[in-house]
PDB file of C-alpha atoms in Angstrom:
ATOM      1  CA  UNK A 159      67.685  87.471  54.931  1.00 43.00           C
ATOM      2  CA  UNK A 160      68.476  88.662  58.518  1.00 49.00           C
ATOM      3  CA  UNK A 161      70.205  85.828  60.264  1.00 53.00           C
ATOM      4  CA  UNK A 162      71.973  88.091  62.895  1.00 53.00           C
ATOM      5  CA  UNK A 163      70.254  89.843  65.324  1.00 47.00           C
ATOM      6  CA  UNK A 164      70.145  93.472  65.506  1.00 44.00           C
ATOM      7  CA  UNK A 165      71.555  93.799  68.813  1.00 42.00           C
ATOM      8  CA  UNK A 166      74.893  94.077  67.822  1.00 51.00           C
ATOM      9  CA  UNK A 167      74.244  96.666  65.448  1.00 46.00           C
ATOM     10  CA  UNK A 168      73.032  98.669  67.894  1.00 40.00           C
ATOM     11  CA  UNK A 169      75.426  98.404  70.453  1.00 45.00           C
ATOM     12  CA  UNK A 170      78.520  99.239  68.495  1.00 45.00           C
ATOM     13  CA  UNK A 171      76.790 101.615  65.698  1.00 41.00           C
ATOM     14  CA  UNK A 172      77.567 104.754  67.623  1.00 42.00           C
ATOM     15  CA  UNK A 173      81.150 104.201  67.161  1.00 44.00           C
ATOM     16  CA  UNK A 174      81.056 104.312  63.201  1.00 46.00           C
ATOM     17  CA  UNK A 175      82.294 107.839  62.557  1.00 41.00           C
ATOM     18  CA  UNK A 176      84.755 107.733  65.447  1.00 45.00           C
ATOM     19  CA  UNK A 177      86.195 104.672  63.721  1.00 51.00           C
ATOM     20  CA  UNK A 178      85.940 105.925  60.451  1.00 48.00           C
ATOM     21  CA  UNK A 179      87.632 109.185  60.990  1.00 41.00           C
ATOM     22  CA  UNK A 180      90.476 107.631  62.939  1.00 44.00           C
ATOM     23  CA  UNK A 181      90.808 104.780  59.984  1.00 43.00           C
ATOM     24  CA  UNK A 182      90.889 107.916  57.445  1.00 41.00           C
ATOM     25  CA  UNK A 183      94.111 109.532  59.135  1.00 41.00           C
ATOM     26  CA  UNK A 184      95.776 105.914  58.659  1.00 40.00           C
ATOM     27  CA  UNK A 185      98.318 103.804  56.709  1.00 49.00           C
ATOM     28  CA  UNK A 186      96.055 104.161  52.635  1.00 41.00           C
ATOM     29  CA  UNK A 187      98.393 101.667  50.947  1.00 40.00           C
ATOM     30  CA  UNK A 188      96.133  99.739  48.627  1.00 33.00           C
ATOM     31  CA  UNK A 189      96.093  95.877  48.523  1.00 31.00           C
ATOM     32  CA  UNK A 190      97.948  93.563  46.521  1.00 31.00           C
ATOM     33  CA  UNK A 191      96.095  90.874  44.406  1.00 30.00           C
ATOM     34  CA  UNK A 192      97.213  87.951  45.814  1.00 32.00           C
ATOM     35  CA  UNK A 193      93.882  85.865  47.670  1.00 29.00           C
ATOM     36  CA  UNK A 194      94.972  85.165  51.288  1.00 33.00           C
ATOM     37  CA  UNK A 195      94.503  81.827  52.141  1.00 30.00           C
ATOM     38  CA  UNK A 196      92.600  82.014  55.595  1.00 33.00           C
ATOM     39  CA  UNK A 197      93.126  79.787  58.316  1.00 32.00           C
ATOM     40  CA  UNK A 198      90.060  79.183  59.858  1.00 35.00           C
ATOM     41  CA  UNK A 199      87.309  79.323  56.938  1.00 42.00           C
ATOM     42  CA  UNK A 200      86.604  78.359  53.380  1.00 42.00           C
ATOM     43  CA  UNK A 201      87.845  81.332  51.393  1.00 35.00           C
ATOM     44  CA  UNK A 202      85.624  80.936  48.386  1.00 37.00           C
ATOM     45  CA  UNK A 203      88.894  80.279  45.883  1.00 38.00           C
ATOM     46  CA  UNK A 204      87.391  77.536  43.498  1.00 34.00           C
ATOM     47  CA  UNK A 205      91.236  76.242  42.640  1.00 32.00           C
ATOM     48  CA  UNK A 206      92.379  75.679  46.078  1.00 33.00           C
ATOM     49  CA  UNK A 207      89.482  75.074  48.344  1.00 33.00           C
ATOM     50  CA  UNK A 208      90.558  75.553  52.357  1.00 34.00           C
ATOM     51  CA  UNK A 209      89.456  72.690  54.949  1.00 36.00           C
ATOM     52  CA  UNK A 210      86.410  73.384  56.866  1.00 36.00           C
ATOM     53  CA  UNK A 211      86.691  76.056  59.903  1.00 40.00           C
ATOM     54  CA  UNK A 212      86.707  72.989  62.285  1.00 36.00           C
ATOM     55  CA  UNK A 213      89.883  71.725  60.669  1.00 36.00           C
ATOM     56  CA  UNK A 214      92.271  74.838  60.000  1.00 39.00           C
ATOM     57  CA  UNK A 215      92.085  76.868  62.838  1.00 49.00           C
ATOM     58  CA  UNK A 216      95.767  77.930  63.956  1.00 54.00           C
ATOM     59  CA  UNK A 217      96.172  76.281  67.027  1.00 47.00           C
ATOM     60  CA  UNK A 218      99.730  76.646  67.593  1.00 52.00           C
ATOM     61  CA  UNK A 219     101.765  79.431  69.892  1.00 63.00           C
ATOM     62  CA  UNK A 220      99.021  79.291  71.783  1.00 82.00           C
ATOM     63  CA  UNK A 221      96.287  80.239  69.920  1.00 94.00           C
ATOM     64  CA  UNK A 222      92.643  78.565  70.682  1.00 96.00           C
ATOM     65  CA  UNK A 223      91.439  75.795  67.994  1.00 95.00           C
ATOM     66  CA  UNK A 224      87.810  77.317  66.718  1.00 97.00           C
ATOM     67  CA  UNK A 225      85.668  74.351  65.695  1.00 96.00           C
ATOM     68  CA  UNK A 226      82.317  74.739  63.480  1.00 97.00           C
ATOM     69  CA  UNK A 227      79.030  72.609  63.254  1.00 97.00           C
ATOM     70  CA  UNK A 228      79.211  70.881  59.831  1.00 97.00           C
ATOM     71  CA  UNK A 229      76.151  72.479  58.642  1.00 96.00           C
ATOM     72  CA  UNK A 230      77.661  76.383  58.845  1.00 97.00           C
ATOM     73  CA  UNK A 231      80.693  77.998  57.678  1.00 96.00           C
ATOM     74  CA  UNK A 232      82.085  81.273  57.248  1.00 97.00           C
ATOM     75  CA  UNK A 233      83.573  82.294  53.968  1.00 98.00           C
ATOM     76  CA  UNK A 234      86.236  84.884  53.719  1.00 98.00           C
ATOM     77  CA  UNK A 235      87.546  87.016  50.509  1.00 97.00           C
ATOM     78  CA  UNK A 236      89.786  89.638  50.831  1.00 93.00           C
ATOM     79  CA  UNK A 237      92.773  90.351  48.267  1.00 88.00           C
ATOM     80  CA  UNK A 238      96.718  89.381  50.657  1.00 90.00           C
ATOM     81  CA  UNK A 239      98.654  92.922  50.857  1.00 96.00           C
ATOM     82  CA  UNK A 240     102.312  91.873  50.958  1.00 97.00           C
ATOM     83  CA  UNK A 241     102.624  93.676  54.079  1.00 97.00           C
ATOM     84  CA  UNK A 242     103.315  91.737  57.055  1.00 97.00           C
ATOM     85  CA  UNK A 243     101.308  93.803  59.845  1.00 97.00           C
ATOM     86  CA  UNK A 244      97.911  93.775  57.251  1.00 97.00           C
ATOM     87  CA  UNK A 245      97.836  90.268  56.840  1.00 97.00           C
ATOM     88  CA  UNK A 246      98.080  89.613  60.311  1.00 97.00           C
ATOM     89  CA  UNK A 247      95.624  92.072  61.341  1.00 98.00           C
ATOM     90  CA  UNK A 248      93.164  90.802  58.124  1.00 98.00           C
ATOM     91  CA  UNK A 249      93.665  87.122  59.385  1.00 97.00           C
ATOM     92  CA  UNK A 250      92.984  87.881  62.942  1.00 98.00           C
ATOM     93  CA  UNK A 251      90.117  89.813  62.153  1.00 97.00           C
ATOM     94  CA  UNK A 252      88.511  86.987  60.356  1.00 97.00           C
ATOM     95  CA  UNK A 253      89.119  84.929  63.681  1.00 98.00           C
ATOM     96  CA  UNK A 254      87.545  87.009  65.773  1.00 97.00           C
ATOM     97  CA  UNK A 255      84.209  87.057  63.533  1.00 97.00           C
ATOM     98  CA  UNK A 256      85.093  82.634  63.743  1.00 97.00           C
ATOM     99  CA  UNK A 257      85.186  83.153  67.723  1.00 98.00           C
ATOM    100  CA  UNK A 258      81.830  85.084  68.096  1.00 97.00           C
ATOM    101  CA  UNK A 259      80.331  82.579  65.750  1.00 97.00           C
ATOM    102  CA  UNK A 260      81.837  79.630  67.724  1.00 98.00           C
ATOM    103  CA  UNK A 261      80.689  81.061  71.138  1.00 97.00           C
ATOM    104  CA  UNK A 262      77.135  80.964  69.699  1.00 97.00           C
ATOM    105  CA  UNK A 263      77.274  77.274  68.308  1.00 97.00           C
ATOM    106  CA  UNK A 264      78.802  75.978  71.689  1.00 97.00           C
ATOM    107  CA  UNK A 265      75.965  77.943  73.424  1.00 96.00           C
ATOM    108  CA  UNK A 266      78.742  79.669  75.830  1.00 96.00           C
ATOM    109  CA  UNK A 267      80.345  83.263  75.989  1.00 97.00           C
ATOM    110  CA  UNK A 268      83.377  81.925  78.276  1.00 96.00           C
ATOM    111  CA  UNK A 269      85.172  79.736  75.276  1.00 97.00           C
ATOM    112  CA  UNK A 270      88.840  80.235  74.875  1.00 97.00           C
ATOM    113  CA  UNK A 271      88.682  81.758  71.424  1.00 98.00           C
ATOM    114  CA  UNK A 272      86.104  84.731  72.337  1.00 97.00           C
ATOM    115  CA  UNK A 273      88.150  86.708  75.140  1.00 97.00           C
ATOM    116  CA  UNK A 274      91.495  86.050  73.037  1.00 98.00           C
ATOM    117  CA  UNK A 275      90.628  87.646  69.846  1.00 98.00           C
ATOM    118  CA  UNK A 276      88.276  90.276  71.551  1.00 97.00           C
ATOM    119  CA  UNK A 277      88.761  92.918  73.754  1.00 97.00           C
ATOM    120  CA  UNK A 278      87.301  96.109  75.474  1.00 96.00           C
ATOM    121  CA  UNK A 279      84.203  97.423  74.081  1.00 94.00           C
ATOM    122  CA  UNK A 280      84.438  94.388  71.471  1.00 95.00           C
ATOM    123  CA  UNK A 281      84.403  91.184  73.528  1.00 96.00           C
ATOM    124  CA  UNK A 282      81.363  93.107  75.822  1.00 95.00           C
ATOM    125  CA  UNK A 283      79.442  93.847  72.797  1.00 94.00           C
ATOM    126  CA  UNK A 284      80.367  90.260  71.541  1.00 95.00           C
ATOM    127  CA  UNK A 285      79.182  88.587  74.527  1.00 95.00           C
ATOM    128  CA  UNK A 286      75.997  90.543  74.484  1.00 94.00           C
ATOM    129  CA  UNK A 287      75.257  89.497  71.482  1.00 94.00           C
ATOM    130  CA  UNK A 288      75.921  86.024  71.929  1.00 96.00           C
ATOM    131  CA  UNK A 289      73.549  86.094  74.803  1.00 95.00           C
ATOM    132  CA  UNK A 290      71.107  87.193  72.480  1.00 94.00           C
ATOM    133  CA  UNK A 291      71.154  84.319  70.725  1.00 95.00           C
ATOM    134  CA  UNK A 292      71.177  82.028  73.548  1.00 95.00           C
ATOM    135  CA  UNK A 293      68.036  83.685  74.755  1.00 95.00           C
ATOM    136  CA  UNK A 294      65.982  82.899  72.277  1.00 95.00           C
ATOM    137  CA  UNK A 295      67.518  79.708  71.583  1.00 95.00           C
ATOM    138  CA  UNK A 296      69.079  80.176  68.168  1.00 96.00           C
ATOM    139  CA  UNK A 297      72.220  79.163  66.642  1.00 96.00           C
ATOM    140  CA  UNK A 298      72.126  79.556  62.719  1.00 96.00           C
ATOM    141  CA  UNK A 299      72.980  77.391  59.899  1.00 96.00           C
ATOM    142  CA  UNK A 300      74.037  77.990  56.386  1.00 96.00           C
ATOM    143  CA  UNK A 301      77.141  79.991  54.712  1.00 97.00           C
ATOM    144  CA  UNK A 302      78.155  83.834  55.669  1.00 97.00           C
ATOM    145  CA  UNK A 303      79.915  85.487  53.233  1.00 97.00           C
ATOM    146  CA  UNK A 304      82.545  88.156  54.205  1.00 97.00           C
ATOM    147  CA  UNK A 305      84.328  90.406  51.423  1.00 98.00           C
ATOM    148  CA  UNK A 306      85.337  93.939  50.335  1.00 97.00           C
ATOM    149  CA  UNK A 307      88.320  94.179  52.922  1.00 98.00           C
ATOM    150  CA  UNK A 308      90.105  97.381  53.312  1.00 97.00           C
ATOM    151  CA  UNK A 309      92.994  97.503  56.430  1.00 97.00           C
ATOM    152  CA  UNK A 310      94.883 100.537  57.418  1.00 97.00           C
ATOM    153  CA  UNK A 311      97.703 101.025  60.156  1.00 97.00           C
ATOM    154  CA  UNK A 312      97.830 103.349  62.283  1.00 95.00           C
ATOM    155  CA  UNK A 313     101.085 102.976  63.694  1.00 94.00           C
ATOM    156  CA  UNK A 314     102.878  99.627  65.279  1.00 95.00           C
ATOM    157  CA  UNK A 315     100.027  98.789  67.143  1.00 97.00           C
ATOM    158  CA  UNK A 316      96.488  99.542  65.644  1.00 97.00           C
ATOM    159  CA  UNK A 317      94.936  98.738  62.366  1.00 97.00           C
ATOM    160  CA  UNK A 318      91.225  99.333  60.958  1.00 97.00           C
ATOM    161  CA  UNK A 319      89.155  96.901  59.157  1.00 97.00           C
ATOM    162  CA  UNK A 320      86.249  97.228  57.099  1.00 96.00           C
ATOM    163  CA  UNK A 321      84.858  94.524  55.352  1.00 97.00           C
ATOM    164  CA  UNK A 322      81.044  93.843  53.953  1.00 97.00           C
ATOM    165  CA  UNK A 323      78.803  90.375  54.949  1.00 97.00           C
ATOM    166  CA  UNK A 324      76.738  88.736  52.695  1.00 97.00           C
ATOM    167  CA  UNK A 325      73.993  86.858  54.960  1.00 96.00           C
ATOM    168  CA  UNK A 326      71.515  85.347  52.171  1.00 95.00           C
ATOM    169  CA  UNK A 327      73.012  82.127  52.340  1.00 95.00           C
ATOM    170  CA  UNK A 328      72.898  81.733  55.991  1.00 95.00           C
ATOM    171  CA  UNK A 329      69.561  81.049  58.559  1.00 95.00           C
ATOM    172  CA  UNK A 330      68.091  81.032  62.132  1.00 95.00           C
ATOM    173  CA  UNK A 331      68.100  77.917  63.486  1.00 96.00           C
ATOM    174  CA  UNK A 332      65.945  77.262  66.481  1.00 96.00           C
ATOM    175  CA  UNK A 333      68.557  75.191  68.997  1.00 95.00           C
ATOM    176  CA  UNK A 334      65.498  72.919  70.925  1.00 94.00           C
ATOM    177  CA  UNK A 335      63.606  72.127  67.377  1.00 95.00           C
ATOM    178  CA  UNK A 336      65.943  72.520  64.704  1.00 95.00           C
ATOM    179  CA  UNK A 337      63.794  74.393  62.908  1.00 96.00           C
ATOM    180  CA  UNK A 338      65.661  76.967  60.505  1.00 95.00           C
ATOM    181  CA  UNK A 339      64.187  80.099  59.467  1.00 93.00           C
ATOM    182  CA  UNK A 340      64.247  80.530  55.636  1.00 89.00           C
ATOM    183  CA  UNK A 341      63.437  83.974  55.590  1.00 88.00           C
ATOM    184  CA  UNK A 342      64.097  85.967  51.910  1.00 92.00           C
ATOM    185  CA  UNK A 343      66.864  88.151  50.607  1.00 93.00           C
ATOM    186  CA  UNK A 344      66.549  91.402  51.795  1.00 94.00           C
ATOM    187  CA  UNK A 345      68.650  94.751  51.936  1.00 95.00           C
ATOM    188  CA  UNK A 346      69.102  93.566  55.753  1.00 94.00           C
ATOM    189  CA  UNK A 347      71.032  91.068  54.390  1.00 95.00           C
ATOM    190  CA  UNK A 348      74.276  92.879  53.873  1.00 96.00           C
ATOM    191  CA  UNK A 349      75.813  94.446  56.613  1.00 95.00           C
ATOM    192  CA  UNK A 350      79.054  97.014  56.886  1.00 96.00           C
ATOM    193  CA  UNK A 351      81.202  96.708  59.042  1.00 96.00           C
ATOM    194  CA  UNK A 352      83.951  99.235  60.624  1.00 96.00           C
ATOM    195  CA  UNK A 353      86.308  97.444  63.372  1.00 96.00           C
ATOM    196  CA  UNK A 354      89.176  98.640  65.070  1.00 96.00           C
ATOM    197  CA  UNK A 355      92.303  96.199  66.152  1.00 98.00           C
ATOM    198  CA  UNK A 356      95.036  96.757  68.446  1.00 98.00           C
ATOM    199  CA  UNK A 357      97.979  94.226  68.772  1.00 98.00           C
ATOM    200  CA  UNK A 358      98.750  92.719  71.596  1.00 97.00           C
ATOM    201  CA  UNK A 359     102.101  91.875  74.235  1.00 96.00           C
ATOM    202  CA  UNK A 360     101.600  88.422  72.427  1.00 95.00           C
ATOM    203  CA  UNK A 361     101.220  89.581  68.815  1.00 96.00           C
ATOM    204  CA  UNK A 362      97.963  88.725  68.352  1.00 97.00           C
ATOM    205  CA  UNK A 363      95.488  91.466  67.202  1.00 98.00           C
ATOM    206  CA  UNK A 364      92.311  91.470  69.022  1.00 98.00           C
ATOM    207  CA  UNK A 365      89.187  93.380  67.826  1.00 97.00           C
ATOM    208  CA  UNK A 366      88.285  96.329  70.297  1.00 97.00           C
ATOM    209  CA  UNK A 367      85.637  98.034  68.813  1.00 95.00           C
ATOM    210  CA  UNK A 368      83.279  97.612  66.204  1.00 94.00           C
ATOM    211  CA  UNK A 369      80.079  99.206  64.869  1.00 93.00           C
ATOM    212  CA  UNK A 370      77.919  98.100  61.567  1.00 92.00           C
ATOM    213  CA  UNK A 371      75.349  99.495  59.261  1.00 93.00           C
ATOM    214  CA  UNK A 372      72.885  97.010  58.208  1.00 93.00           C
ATOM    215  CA  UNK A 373      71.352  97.711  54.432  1.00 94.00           C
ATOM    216  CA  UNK A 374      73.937  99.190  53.422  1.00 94.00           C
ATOM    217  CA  UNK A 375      74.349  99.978  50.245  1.00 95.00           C
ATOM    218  CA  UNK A 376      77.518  99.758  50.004  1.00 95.00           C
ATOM    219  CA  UNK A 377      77.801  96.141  50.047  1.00 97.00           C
ATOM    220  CA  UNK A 378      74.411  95.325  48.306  1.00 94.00           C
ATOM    221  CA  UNK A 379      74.455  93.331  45.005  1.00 92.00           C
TER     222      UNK A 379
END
C-alpha cells in the first residue's frame, strides 16, 4: 500500500548520496539494546504499551504538544543507545515525522510543531508535501510503522538518521467523504529513509534534509 504521496520522494531523493556519504564519515558506534520509550507514539513494546501520540507529546521547555486523530498513529522501534546526543537526536527525529503527520490531520502547514522540528530544505519539502495532501483532500488513517534506526554524529551539532517505514497498515482517507483507500501491500509500501539533523541554540534537533527511496529493498519483509 502507498498511503504517502510521492511528492516527497521526489523532492528530497536527490540528496540521498550526499547524505549518505556525509553519514558514512560519522560517529559508527552501534546501538545498545535497550527499546526507547518514545514520547509522542506507540512504540510497538507489547509489555509497556505508550499512551496514544495525542497524549505523550513533550510539551514542556517549550516544546509544541502534537495531537493525533484517534483513528491513526505512528509506531516507532528503534533499539536506546546509551548515548545522550543519539537519543535525543532519535527522539526528535521521530517528532518531526509526528509534526508532518499532524500538519496534515489539522489540514494546516503553519502549526507550531512543523517549523520547530523542521528546518531548511526539510520544513520546505515538508510543507510541500503537506500541501499535497491538502490538495487533493486527503488525510490518512490507519498505523505507520517506523523501524531499523541507525544514528551517527558528526560532531556536537549534526547527527544522521536512517530508519525504514512500514505503510501496509496505514490508508488514504478522502477528508470531504471519509472514504479510505484500501489499496494492497505492495513493494511501495516500504520506504527508506536518509535524514540529516542539526541541533539547535535551544537543544532541540530539527530535521534539515531528507531524501527516501520507496521499494526499497532494504526494508521489505
Amino acid at each position: 500500500m502507498n498511503r504517502r504521496p510521492t511528492l516527497l520522494a521526489a523532492l528530497a531523493l536527490t540528496a540521498t548520496a550526499a547524505l549518505t556519504l556525509s553519514a558514512c564519515g560519522s560517529d559508527d558506534d552501534s546501538p545498545g539494546k535497550d527499546k526507547d520509550a518514545i514520547a509522542g507514539a506507540d512504540t510497538g513494546d507489547k509489555k509497556s504499551p505508550s499512551p496514544a501520540p495525542s497524549e505523550s507529546d513533550p510539551a514542556s521547555g517549550g516544546r509544541p504538544k502534537i495531537t493525533f486523530p484517534a483513528d491513526a498513529k505512528n509506531v516507532f522501534e528503534y533499539e536506546k543507545t546509551g548515548d545522550a546526543a543519539k537519543d535525543a537526536a532519535l527522539l526528535d527525529s521521530t517528532l518531526s515525522i509526528n509534526s508532518v503527520d499532524e500538519a496534515i490531520f489539522k489540514g494546516n502547514t503553519d502549526t507550531e510543531a512543523l517549523g520547530f522540528y523542521n528546518a531548511e530544505r526539510a520544513l520546505s519539502a515538508s510543507i510541500t508535501f503537506v500541501n499535497g495532501y491538502l490538495k487533493k483532500n486527503h488525510t490518512w488513517v490507519g498505523e505507520t510503522r517506523y523501524f531499523d534506526y541507525e544514528v551517527k554524529l558528526s560532531g556536537a551539532n549534526a547527527a544522521y538518521v536512517t530508519y525504514c517505514s512500514d505503510e501496509s497498515k496505514s490508508f488514504l482517507k478522502d477528508r470531504k467523504t471519509g472514504k479510505v483507500d484500501n489499496t494492497p501491500t505492495t513493494a511501495d509500501s516500504y520506504v527508506l529513509y536518509h535524514t540529516k539533523l542539526a541541533k539547535n541554540a535551544d537543544g532541540v534537533w530539527q530535521t534539515t534534509d531528507i531524501a527516501s527511496d520507496r521499494g526499497s529493498k532494504t526494508c521489505q519483509p
